[in-house]
XYZ file of C-alpha atoms in Angstrom:
775
model
C 74.642 222.876 44.139
C 72.399 224.186 46.830
C 69.769 222.019 45.371
C 71.910 219.097 45.862
C 72.797 219.862 49.135
C 69.215 220.532 50.057
C 68.471 216.928 48.433
C 70.868 215.298 50.563
C 69.723 217.396 53.582
C 66.292 216.056 53.090
C 67.427 212.409 52.117
C 69.344 212.572 55.477
C 66.428 213.400 57.202
C 64.070 210.956 55.745
C 66.750 208.367 56.129
C 66.929 209.283 59.909
C 63.170 208.903 60.294
C 63.346 205.578 58.316
C 66.329 204.202 60.372
C 64.922 205.379 63.669
C 62.726 201.973 63.952
C 65.390 200.079 62.397
C 68.017 201.177 64.729
C 65.542 200.516 67.577
C 64.589 197.024 66.436
C 68.299 195.884 65.855
C 69.087 197.575 69.183
C 66.643 195.114 71.119
C 67.498 192.256 68.763
C 71.095 192.606 69.602
C 70.660 193.217 73.534
C 68.432 189.722 73.321
C 71.484 188.186 71.572
C 73.857 189.468 73.813
C 71.919 188.224 76.765
C 71.187 184.985 75.436
C 74.847 184.927 74.676
C 75.771 185.752 78.293
C 73.077 183.506 79.747
C 74.656 180.714 77.907
C 78.109 181.464 78.701
C 77.080 181.833 82.371
C 75.147 178.418 82.153
C 77.894 176.795 80.989
C 80.221 178.165 83.783
C 77.602 177.243 86.513
C 77.078 173.763 85.028
C 81.053 173.449 84.195
C 81.473 174.404 87.783
C 79.179 172.061 89.118
C 80.721 169.277 87.158
C 83.962 170.553 88.638
C 82.792 170.499 92.203
C 80.916 166.924 91.287
C 84.151 165.576 90.118
C 86.241 166.812 92.849
C 83.812 165.273 95.104
C 83.753 162.100 93.560
C 87.553 161.830 93.421
C 87.592 163.107 97.227
C 85.808 159.814 97.927
C 87.177 157.562 95.589
C 89.858 155.573 97.681
C 93.226 154.720 95.707
C 93.884 150.899 94.662
C 96.448 148.720 96.341
C 97.579 145.998 94.788
C 99.989 144.746 97.749
C 97.905 142.125 99.145
C 96.079 140.935 96.044
C 97.933 137.304 96.132
C 96.169 136.661 99.221
C 92.964 135.940 97.959
C 93.367 132.685 95.922
C 92.675 129.070 96.115
C 93.451 126.798 98.700
C 95.025 123.508 97.603
C 94.157 120.294 100.076
C 97.014 117.941 98.825
C 97.311 114.099 99.509
C 100.493 111.617 98.631
C 100.179 108.973 96.331
C 101.727 105.539 96.337
C 104.516 107.282 94.305
C 105.222 109.894 96.750
C 104.039 112.530 94.485
C 101.683 115.311 95.870
C 98.363 115.338 94.397
C 95.382 117.485 94.763
C 92.992 116.110 96.920
C 90.363 119.114 96.936
C 90.477 122.745 96.139
C 88.983 125.542 98.599
C 87.885 128.274 96.800
C 85.981 131.777 97.681
C 82.497 130.787 96.489
C 83.299 127.980 94.387
C 86.073 130.455 92.543
C 89.092 128.828 91.109
C 92.083 131.191 91.751
C 95.692 130.343 91.842
C 98.269 133.090 91.990
C 101.464 132.955 89.768
C 104.221 135.961 89.885
C 104.852 137.555 86.836
C 108.314 136.186 86.305
C 106.573 132.672 86.111
C 104.177 133.405 83.304
C 105.659 133.169 79.854
C 106.497 136.444 77.739
C 104.172 135.250 75.006
C 101.415 134.309 77.510
C 101.737 138.069 78.856
C 102.104 139.533 74.942
C 98.775 137.634 74.026
C 96.631 139.498 76.312
C 98.628 142.679 76.012
C 98.334 143.013 72.302
C 94.831 141.804 72.237
C 93.508 143.675 75.095
C 95.705 146.871 75.235
C 98.034 147.310 72.500
C 99.414 150.497 73.938
C 99.748 149.406 77.314
C 103.447 150.071 77.834
C 102.624 153.545 76.293
C 99.926 155.200 78.336
C 99.437 156.374 81.509
C 96.684 154.657 82.622
C 93.834 155.736 80.082
C 94.564 155.569 76.381
C 92.783 158.437 74.756
C 93.804 157.540 71.420
C 91.844 154.406 71.939
C 88.683 156.114 73.343
C 88.781 158.346 70.048
C 88.902 155.465 67.984
C 86.200 153.707 70.029
C 83.749 157.122 69.621
C 84.423 156.744 65.866
C 83.511 153.164 65.794
C 80.349 153.864 67.811
C 79.335 156.224 65.098
C 79.676 153.770 62.532
C 77.597 151.494 64.324
C 80.474 149.406 65.544
C 80.827 148.353 69.247
C 84.355 148.448 70.722
C 85.630 148.976 74.175
C 88.233 151.372 75.180
C 89.265 150.263 78.649
C 93.070 149.540 79.301
C 94.432 146.773 80.839
C 95.019 149.236 83.933
C 91.339 150.140 83.960
C 90.316 146.379 83.964
C 92.684 145.479 86.537
C 91.154 148.267 88.827
C 87.298 146.775 87.810
C 88.673 143.350 88.887
C 90.229 144.231 91.996
C 87.079 146.592 93.163
C 84.296 144.865 91.535
C 82.960 148.464 90.685
C 81.322 147.323 87.126
C 78.227 149.321 86.919
C 77.506 150.206 83.011
C 74.458 152.315 82.293
C 73.215 155.483 83.343
C 74.341 157.890 85.922
C 76.417 155.223 88.005
C 77.830 153.797 84.687
C 79.071 157.492 84.228
C 80.453 157.728 87.973
C 82.116 154.525 87.549
C 83.866 155.676 84.459
C 84.962 158.886 85.737
C 86.305 156.736 89.348
C 88.035 154.266 86.959
C 89.978 156.935 84.951
C 90.961 158.737 87.983
C 92.242 155.581 89.726
C 93.864 154.428 86.503
C 96.033 157.438 86.502
C 96.859 157.083 90.137
C 97.636 153.583 89.990
C 100.336 154.084 87.508
C 102.042 156.708 89.657
C 102.048 154.054 92.249
C 103.080 150.727 90.447
C 105.170 149.362 87.904
C 103.639 148.052 84.580
C 104.550 144.829 85.588
C 103.074 144.956 88.866
C 99.631 146.014 87.076
C 99.997 143.676 84.387
C 100.814 140.496 87.374
C 97.393 141.638 88.910
C 95.528 141.339 85.892
C 96.931 138.037 84.680
C 95.844 136.907 88.003
C 92.372 138.063 88.086
C 91.005 137.960 84.832
C 87.856 135.908 84.259
C 88.250 133.287 82.004
C 84.811 131.321 82.341
C 83.882 128.366 84.465
C 84.721 130.157 87.679
C 88.453 130.422 86.235
C 90.095 133.422 87.325
C 93.840 134.016 86.267
C 96.154 132.375 83.806
C 97.606 130.064 86.313
C 94.151 128.516 86.821
C 92.913 128.474 83.640
C 96.028 126.879 82.312
C 95.428 124.038 84.742
C 91.872 123.639 84.316
C 91.607 123.906 80.414
C 95.126 121.887 79.596
C 96.214 120.316 82.978
C 99.379 122.302 82.895
C 101.156 125.040 84.712
C 101.076 128.383 82.849
C 104.607 127.873 82.248
C 103.845 124.905 80.176
C 101.435 126.554 77.780
C 101.995 126.627 74.237
C 101.882 129.886 72.106
C 98.483 128.471 70.762
C 97.063 127.265 73.985
C 98.094 130.918 75.423
C 96.426 132.624 72.756
C 93.172 130.526 73.096
C 93.251 131.434 76.928
C 93.427 134.926 76.130
C 90.620 134.667 73.558
C 88.212 133.798 76.390
C 88.664 137.505 77.913
C 86.715 139.441 75.605
C 83.543 137.316 76.045
C 84.034 134.416 78.298
C 80.942 132.269 77.911
C 80.742 132.909 73.873
C 84.813 132.342 73.545
C 84.678 129.235 75.863
C 86.929 126.991 73.934
C 85.412 123.579 75.148
C 81.799 124.811 74.588
C 82.379 127.087 71.583
C 85.231 126.122 69.817
C 84.753 127.751 66.387
C 84.169 131.377 68.265
C 87.419 130.821 70.204
C 89.339 129.710 67.364
C 88.291 133.268 65.577
C 89.239 135.130 68.488
C 92.244 133.026 68.965
C 93.391 133.839 65.378
C 92.821 137.883 65.883
C 95.389 137.417 68.702
C 97.632 135.711 66.911
C 97.802 138.283 64.001
C 98.097 140.952 66.693
C 101.209 139.089 68.321
C 102.851 138.576 64.899
C 101.926 142.461 63.726
C 103.942 143.254 66.746
C 106.736 141.181 66.754
C 105.851 139.146 69.659
C 106.172 135.787 67.507
C 107.612 135.104 64.176
C 105.413 133.887 61.159
C 106.939 130.567 61.487
C 105.132 130.457 65.103
C 102.334 132.119 64.029
C 101.699 129.298 61.426
C 102.376 126.591 63.613
C 99.846 127.930 66.362
C 97.288 128.279 63.950
C 96.994 124.558 62.945
C 97.805 123.059 66.473
C 95.433 120.933 67.984
C 93.910 121.678 71.157
C 93.819 119.162 73.615
C 91.173 120.567 76.206
C 90.635 118.792 79.462
C 88.188 120.969 81.681
C 89.162 119.828 84.827
C 91.418 121.091 88.058
C 94.537 119.156 88.998
C 97.596 120.222 91.143
C 100.923 120.638 89.454
C 103.526 120.384 92.199
C 106.565 121.105 90.598
C 105.881 121.552 86.713
C 106.518 117.790 86.164
C 103.918 115.425 84.527
C 100.270 116.281 84.859
C 98.199 114.215 87.732
C 95.086 112.455 87.011
C 92.666 113.284 89.492
C 90.817 109.947 88.835
C 93.278 108.534 91.059
C 92.009 110.699 93.763
C 89.789 109.042 96.365
C 86.518 108.350 94.695
C 86.404 111.444 92.944
C 86.958 112.282 89.229
C 86.823 116.092 89.568
C 86.257 118.423 91.975
C 82.874 119.685 91.134
C 81.473 117.188 93.836
C 80.427 117.220 97.423
C 83.558 116.996 99.522
C 84.841 113.910 101.301
C 84.577 113.555 105.048
C 88.000 114.042 105.156
C 88.037 117.021 103.365
C 85.661 118.465 105.820
C 87.722 117.132 109.004
C 90.706 118.753 107.052
C 88.931 122.038 106.738
C 87.558 121.920 110.354
C 91.195 121.467 111.644
C 92.493 124.089 109.666
C 90.046 126.547 110.950
C 90.461 125.617 114.433
C 94.217 126.164 113.686
C 93.578 129.586 112.323
C 91.451 130.782 115.251
C 94.088 129.813 118.074
C 96.758 131.309 115.845
C 95.441 134.354 115.044
C 92.524 134.891 117.742
C 89.678 135.165 115.208
C 86.372 133.901 114.950
C 85.229 130.656 112.829
C 83.746 132.386 110.293
C 86.708 134.757 110.051
C 89.034 131.819 110.142
C 87.096 130.004 107.510
C 86.931 132.638 105.218
C 90.492 133.109 105.523
C 91.191 129.687 104.919
C 89.138 129.533 101.739
C 90.411 132.466 99.692
C 94.026 132.934 101.365
C 95.901 130.514 98.534
C 97.051 127.952 101.084
C 98.654 124.564 100.408
C 97.504 122.045 102.768
C 99.591 118.679 103.010
C 97.111 116.020 104.820
C 97.646 112.646 106.107
C 95.147 110.777 104.230
C 95.804 107.470 102.666
C 93.920 107.519 99.272
C 93.757 104.047 99.318
C 92.277 103.265 102.619
C 89.864 106.316 102.414
C 88.634 105.313 98.980
C 87.593 101.649 100.336
C 85.909 103.204 103.641
C 83.918 105.563 101.517
C 82.884 102.410 99.234
C 82.243 100.386 102.081
C 79.951 103.116 103.389
C 77.780 103.588 100.520
C 77.135 99.898 100.170
C 73.719 99.054 103.077
C 75.138 95.419 102.786
C 78.273 96.354 104.909
C 75.811 96.912 107.693
C 72.782 94.648 107.160
C 72.941 91.081 105.529
C 69.870 91.866 103.698
C 70.750 95.602 102.662
C 68.228 97.085 104.316
C 68.602 100.958 104.208
C 66.415 101.513 107.305
C 69.214 100.892 109.592
C 71.067 102.987 112.210
C 73.707 105.185 111.465
C 77.745 104.760 111.892
C 81.172 106.418 111.430
C 84.682 104.991 111.061
C 88.006 106.131 111.562
C 91.763 104.914 111.057
C 94.803 106.235 112.063
C 98.613 105.100 112.410
C 100.635 104.835 115.710
C 101.905 108.336 115.387
C 98.117 110.060 114.955
C 97.954 110.268 111.186
C 94.423 109.920 110.382
C 94.187 107.707 106.931
C 90.647 107.944 106.517
C 87.644 108.505 107.811
C 83.916 108.106 107.306
C 81.179 109.906 109.048
C 77.794 108.393 107.939
C 76.371 105.606 105.959
C 75.008 106.355 102.375
C 75.671 109.111 100.299
C 77.231 112.565 101.622
C 74.973 115.237 100.638
C 76.545 118.611 101.255
C 79.841 120.120 102.172
C 80.770 120.282 106.010
C 77.623 118.050 106.959
C 77.797 116.099 110.314
C 80.796 114.042 110.679
C 80.007 111.548 113.524
C 83.391 110.334 113.663
C 84.960 113.796 114.703
C 82.168 116.014 115.817
C 79.415 113.414 117.755
C 79.704 112.737 121.443
C 78.542 109.324 122.306
C 78.504 107.161 125.377
C 81.199 104.693 125.044
C 79.984 102.139 127.151
C 82.753 99.323 127.893
C 85.370 100.607 125.440
C 86.320 102.928 128.219
C 87.756 100.065 130.337
C 91.358 99.574 128.994
C 91.708 103.423 129.336
C 90.516 104.301 132.426
C 90.694 101.104 134.742
C 92.834 98.186 133.382
C 95.895 100.010 131.708
C 96.415 102.174 135.076
C 96.266 99.359 137.231
C 98.537 97.290 135.290
C 101.025 100.578 135.022
C 100.898 100.877 138.981
C 101.558 97.148 139.422
C 98.341 96.687 141.155
C 97.078 93.712 139.162
C 98.544 91.351 136.773
C 97.262 88.982 133.966
C 96.540 86.365 136.506
C 94.939 88.645 139.329
C 91.757 86.876 140.266
C 88.511 89.009 140.609
C 85.336 87.550 141.986
C 82.165 88.378 140.243
C 80.216 90.095 142.787
C 78.998 93.482 143.147
C 80.271 96.216 145.292
C 78.483 97.670 148.074
C 77.965 101.391 148.933
C 76.115 103.589 151.075
C 73.464 105.620 148.987
C 70.622 107.284 150.365
C 68.518 107.409 147.023
C 68.820 103.166 147.254
C 66.450 100.986 148.899
C 67.472 100.583 152.783
C 70.134 103.092 151.868
C 72.496 100.724 150.124
C 73.211 100.444 146.900
C 74.558 97.052 145.220
C 76.273 97.643 142.021
C 77.072 97.059 139.034
C 75.327 94.293 137.045
C 76.825 92.578 133.971
C 75.362 92.357 130.582
C 75.459 89.818 128.051
C 75.989 90.257 124.267
C 72.003 90.347 123.856
C 72.133 93.347 126.559
C 70.104 91.194 129.017
C 71.198 91.422 132.965
C 73.315 88.402 133.571
C 73.545 89.292 137.279
C 76.516 87.922 139.034
C 78.068 84.380 138.971
C 80.134 84.686 142.134
C 83.093 82.806 140.401
C 86.668 84.200 140.397
C 88.074 85.199 136.747
C 91.653 86.268 135.818
C 92.210 89.881 134.792
C 92.440 88.843 131.055
C 89.072 86.821 131.324
C 87.404 89.986 132.987
C 88.580 91.909 130.021
C 87.427 89.646 127.146
C 84.233 89.147 128.734
C 83.973 92.555 129.474
C 83.086 92.347 133.115
C 81.217 95.215 134.459
C 81.901 93.814 138.359
C 85.949 93.774 137.667
C 85.990 97.207 136.322
C 84.321 98.687 139.157
C 86.642 96.878 141.494
C 89.596 98.095 139.812
C 88.443 101.450 139.729
C 87.539 101.432 143.575
C 91.425 100.192 143.904
C 92.507 103.366 141.770
C 90.115 105.879 142.875
C 87.887 107.695 140.248
C 89.853 110.760 140.700
C 93.238 108.869 139.440
C 91.074 107.296 136.463
C 89.747 110.671 135.354
C 93.388 112.092 135.578
C 94.377 109.451 133.172
C 91.760 110.200 130.540
C 91.508 113.671 130.928
C 95.228 115.044 130.977
C 97.239 112.440 129.556
C 94.787 110.822 126.892
C 93.176 114.071 126.094
C 89.305 113.057 126.223
C 88.418 116.705 126.986
C 84.817 115.932 126.471
C 84.788 114.804 130.011
C 83.203 116.821 132.558
C 85.301 117.734 135.494
C 82.074 119.467 136.868
C 79.241 120.555 134.769
C 75.575 121.750 135.774
C 75.929 119.630 139.244
C 77.191 116.662 137.262
C 80.822 114.938 137.198
C 82.587 112.204 135.363
C 85.033 112.265 138.683
C 82.675 108.999 139.988
C 82.401 105.266 139.848
C 79.717 105.155 137.101
C 81.473 107.199 134.391
C 85.285 105.441 134.952
C 83.853 101.793 135.363
C 81.405 101.605 132.545
C 81.394 104.658 130.569
C 78.403 106.422 131.612
C 79.798 109.713 130.812
C 77.774 113.306 131.615
C 78.668 114.018 127.548
C 80.195 111.189 125.997
C 83.390 111.110 124.050
C 84.399 111.632 120.134
C 85.124 108.291 118.198
C 88.227 110.211 116.958
C 89.387 110.896 120.331
C 89.071 107.456 121.813
C 90.781 105.775 119.248
C 93.537 108.423 119.203
C 93.875 107.079 123.003
C 93.770 103.407 121.722
C 97.188 104.486 120.072
C 99.143 103.409 123.559
C 98.153 99.874 123.043
C 100.174 99.174 119.871
C 103.077 101.578 119.871
C 104.416 101.022 123.446
C 102.582 103.386 125.817
C 102.894 106.664 123.841
C 100.061 109.372 123.022
C 100.199 111.400 119.847
C 97.665 113.975 118.865
C 95.574 112.653 116.080
C 95.528 115.020 112.905
C 94.373 115.319 109.309
C 97.072 117.825 108.721
C 100.895 117.652 108.668
C 101.656 121.171 107.579
C 100.075 124.170 106.143
C 102.115 126.799 103.766
C 100.826 130.125 102.842
C 100.774 131.684 99.419
C 104.191 132.586 99.639
C 105.165 129.107 100.437
C 106.033 129.976 104.211
C 104.881 127.270 106.910
C 102.140 128.611 108.989
C 101.364 125.363 110.920
C 103.449 122.287 111.141
C 102.121 119.122 113.321
C 104.161 117.920 116.017
C 104.677 114.299 115.483
C 106.277 114.105 119.126
C 104.726 111.396 121.476
C 104.023 111.627 125.253
C 104.503 108.485 126.966
C 101.340 107.778 128.955
C 102.049 103.988 130.310
C 105.276 102.028 130.223
C 106.227 100.083 127.149
C 105.705 96.773 129.181
C 102.317 97.771 130.462
C 101.037 98.603 126.877
C 102.267 95.158 126.069
C 100.497 93.405 128.780
C 97.458 95.299 127.878
C 98.211 94.186 124.204
C 98.314 90.660 124.982
C 94.984 90.927 127.171
C 93.141 92.793 124.280
C 94.089 89.898 121.751
C 92.219 87.482 123.841
C 89.031 89.647 123.287
C 89.246 88.304 119.770
C 91.054 84.955 119.766
C 89.101 83.664 122.982
C 85.763 81.923 122.245
C 84.240 83.949 124.899
C 85.726 87.217 123.749
C 83.234 89.859 122.892
C 85.020 90.686 119.544
C 85.775 87.134 118.350
C 83.349 87.899 115.617
C 86.206 90.138 114.011
C 88.980 87.594 113.976
C 91.444 87.920 110.945
C 93.429 85.947 108.784
C 96.964 85.950 109.281
C 96.932 89.239 111.112
C 97.136 89.987 114.765
C 94.036 92.175 116.031
C 93.620 93.527 119.261
C 90.404 95.097 120.437
C 87.610 96.017 122.747
C 83.824 96.258 122.097
C 81.582 98.455 123.843
C 77.848 98.774 124.470
C 75.634 101.157 126.292
C 73.041 99.114 128.556
C 70.346 100.374 126.736
C 71.781 99.640 123.411
C 71.687 102.946 122.125
C 75.521 102.894 121.304
C 77.942 99.930 120.160
C 81.656 100.478 119.370
C 84.492 98.267 118.132
C 88.052 99.640 118.883
C 90.577 97.602 116.811
C 94.033 97.931 116.494
C 96.320 95.886 113.877
C 100.131 95.937 113.761
C 99.846 99.264 111.290
C 96.508 100.366 112.275
C 94.239 101.707 115.101
C 90.416 101.996 114.066
C 87.313 102.699 115.363
C 83.603 102.049 114.347
C 80.512 103.289 115.938
C 76.682 102.426 115.085
C 74.120 104.146 116.810
C 70.876 106.441 115.892
C 71.565 110.258 115.668
C 69.014 110.859 118.334
C 69.724 107.915 120.725
C 67.699 104.943 120.597
C 67.478 101.467 121.004
C 69.428 99.758 117.949
C 68.245 96.291 118.424
C 70.749 93.345 120.207
C 71.438 91.829 116.327
C 73.683 94.360 115.659
C 77.096 93.126 115.909
C 79.884 95.647 115.883
C 82.555 93.107 115.762
C 80.729 91.981 112.487
C 80.606 95.374 110.953
C 84.200 96.317 111.648
C 85.308 93.395 109.972
C 82.896 93.908 106.873
C 84.514 97.514 106.705
C 88.201 97.010 107.749
C 88.773 93.309 107.249
C 90.146 93.195 103.987
C 92.334 96.321 104.445
C 93.860 94.734 107.667
C 94.374 91.245 106.337
C 96.622 93.045 103.442
C 98.888 94.610 105.922
C 102.727 94.009 105.622
C 103.010 93.463 109.351
C 101.425 90.357 110.884
C 102.270 90.747 114.318
C 102.802 93.500 116.995
C 106.421 94.188 118.289
C 107.082 92.593 121.771
C 108.512 94.173 124.600
C 111.877 93.205 126.117
C 110.249 94.053 129.759
C 107.659 91.594 129.295
C 107.975 88.086 130.078
C 105.936 84.893 129.607
C 104.974 82.549 132.594
C 102.849 79.933 133.321
C 100.873 80.408 136.024
C 98.280 78.029 138.169
C 94.879 78.173 137.014
C 93.594 77.762 140.224
C 95.567 80.418 142.343
C 96.969 82.832 139.589
C 100.321 82.797 141.071
C 103.202 81.627 138.932
C 102.906 77.848 138.506
C 104.840 75.710 141.159
C 106.197 72.041 140.955
C 102.957 70.944 142.534
C 100.269 72.618 139.957
C 98.878 70.407 137.197
C 96.487 72.582 135.808
C 98.653 75.735 134.079
C 98.274 78.200 131.102
C 100.839 81.074 129.628
C 100.490 84.598 131.008
C 102.090 87.902 130.106
C 104.084 89.838 132.937
C 105.787 92.811 133.383
C 109.467 92.082 135.046
C 108.770 94.664 137.920
C 105.291 92.774 138.738
C 105.584 89.148 138.630
C 103.198 86.945 140.727
C 104.852 84.740 143.559
C 105.207 81.016 143.088
C 101.848 79.080 143.870
C 102.361 77.011 147.039
C 100.355 73.959 145.809
C 97.808 74.620 148.431
C 94.744 74.834 145.928
C 92.172 74.807 148.423
C 89.548 77.900 147.879
C 87.326 79.406 150.604
C 83.813 78.072 149.989
C 81.112 80.916 149.144
C 77.461 80.538 150.291
C 76.135 81.340 146.967
C 72.530 81.219 148.560
C 73.088 84.516 150.362
C 73.820 87.804 149.112
C 77.402 88.008 148.598
C 78.978 91.257 148.064
C 82.152 93.384 148.026
C 82.310 96.065 150.659
C 83.626 99.003 150.142
C 85.160 101.622 152.718
C 82.815 102.970 155.106
C 80.150 100.473 154.994
C 79.010 99.113 158.254
C 78.469 95.318 157.403
C 76.673 94.701 160.653
C 74.186 97.327 159.926
C 73.557 96.339 156.365
C 72.962 92.555 157.500
C 70.511 93.964 159.960
C 68.831 96.181 157.425
C 68.579 93.308 154.347
C 68.453 90.434 156.123
C 71.316 88.927 154.314
C 73.169 87.347 157.023
C 76.345 86.694 155.087
C 78.455 89.358 153.501
C 81.595 88.082 151.677
C 84.062 90.775 152.279
C 87.036 90.653 149.719
C 90.269 92.597 150.367
C 90.526 93.729 146.334
C 94.106 94.931 147.287
C 95.399 91.536 147.809
C 97.408 89.471 145.116
C 94.873 86.470 144.979
C 96.969 84.542 147.167
C 95.125 81.819 149.846
């Protein structure tokens, strides 16, 4: 026992010696392992804390998503009314070419909703914005080598709303975290229906088509409510890969995806097996163009609209004018800039009802594409031109702003944007009509074709003899010193008569008529030392800035509608995306001159065309009355023809964009007839409505007075009941004029004796232009 105890003691001592280094080694290893473990834990805590801080910071910097105003970012439809009275799409105005039309969920059939839900997010109604079960399934598939998306409809909606779509690297991770956070928050603030409605209106469906309503329209020319189950699945199939699954370009790929979607709908009880089978074999009648479905009725054929078969072409001049008018309306209504108003218009989902006459617009466009309209040889090296047509309540029915093919949207429209000198086309508005209205002149008042005499320090000898007349070949004709009746002066466009009438009225009165009553607001009251309140601008149209074709044609309405001025418009009303009117045009006229004055002017302007000496005789129509006034500038840089028929008010301008001599062989009357003659001769109305306050009387062609019993030479004139000339006494002896001397009509303030002494003209004929023409 003692030996055994001694052995144990010795063995214990030996083991102690042996274990001492082992313990030492194990102690060091344990400590190291413990340190590694603690370092790992601490590192994980630091990383976790940093990640938590990062996520918190990321979330704090991530704004929540609002779906409240999403319906306001959609296509604006520009509508035209066809002959059948139905409103059709004339053009579509979108944000950067995107085609969008908002549709509320209640108007989207359940099977359309189901096609998207069961193909894109089968557990949409069960999750809270993020489908973690779907994420695990996606991870499992990725491990197997398959690629599968796990984004819910809520997450896809967020991506579509925000445009936040980074995929790779750090930004991809950050975007996914923001998306998850936003998805959870979105589901707290909005219902599933709110989210699904937004998704179905934002989803990209290729060809710049966004949303199921626009897709139904583009691919099938239908309203979304008219889609079949098969068509709904066809559209939903585009979503996963819009380009690859385009049903028009890649029908087989689309069908494969559609078959999968129909299977999921059947699996989830959204359709019956019979509906499933029928949808699989239904043939797709695909269109690939946008039309407007006004009320869910029969589809509209875009080929009937103007000159366009679809809406991928450059917009027409009419559409451009509509856009510019709407932008101006928005600027005034909301107090915003042009660019802000334009952006609001093209992305606000508005519906614009235009005044266009599709047939007239199409014919005008065709005429302006044909160079033979303007040159008998079809020469393309010719000046530019513009044309506009409206009715007698200011509705613009057609407009073209240039010859040849229109190259770009919102390019220069010479009918609505260019200011040019009107020449003699200003005369009926500025002088003749106002003098008739004030009973200063009649149809047969007599005017001596002689110039006015003014004191002018800049002129030779301090006196100015003005104006001269011009022939249709733009040559000075001087003065004939003959008497002419008012209507003859107008038909021959004598500058001397216009100047004399302005002298009667005063330039100030003429300016007020044009600027304040006829709204020619390009006239200059005072501009950089110049003013249009002067003899030359009011007499012969030598304006500071010129006028716009649209504006002067609008003013000419008064000669065909009984003296009323209506603001011209391309737009009758504008509705916002909720159907509320934001603009309605006021079709209420303003009486500028009396009905009787307007009709006397109407009859005088008829002679411009019907008379062999009329400047507009080349435009004469077959079977339809035409009243008109031509206009030229004395340097032949602009020619005009303003023509009114019983149904239409029209205007033509010809000239170079940078004013230059266009040559005297260009006839505005001939071109006007080439452009509009066929349209005018097809009118239902053939003659203008007469005025009960205007009477016809025989007048003496010697004196211009109502013919008496001793008058052997008479003609018929038109007179206001309030201003009928006296009866001719039969004394037809005219004072003889010594035409070998200088004959002028002296204006107020001129000392004729001094004038004769300075000029050597010993005979000055002083004519009282306020007389009634009697002898």
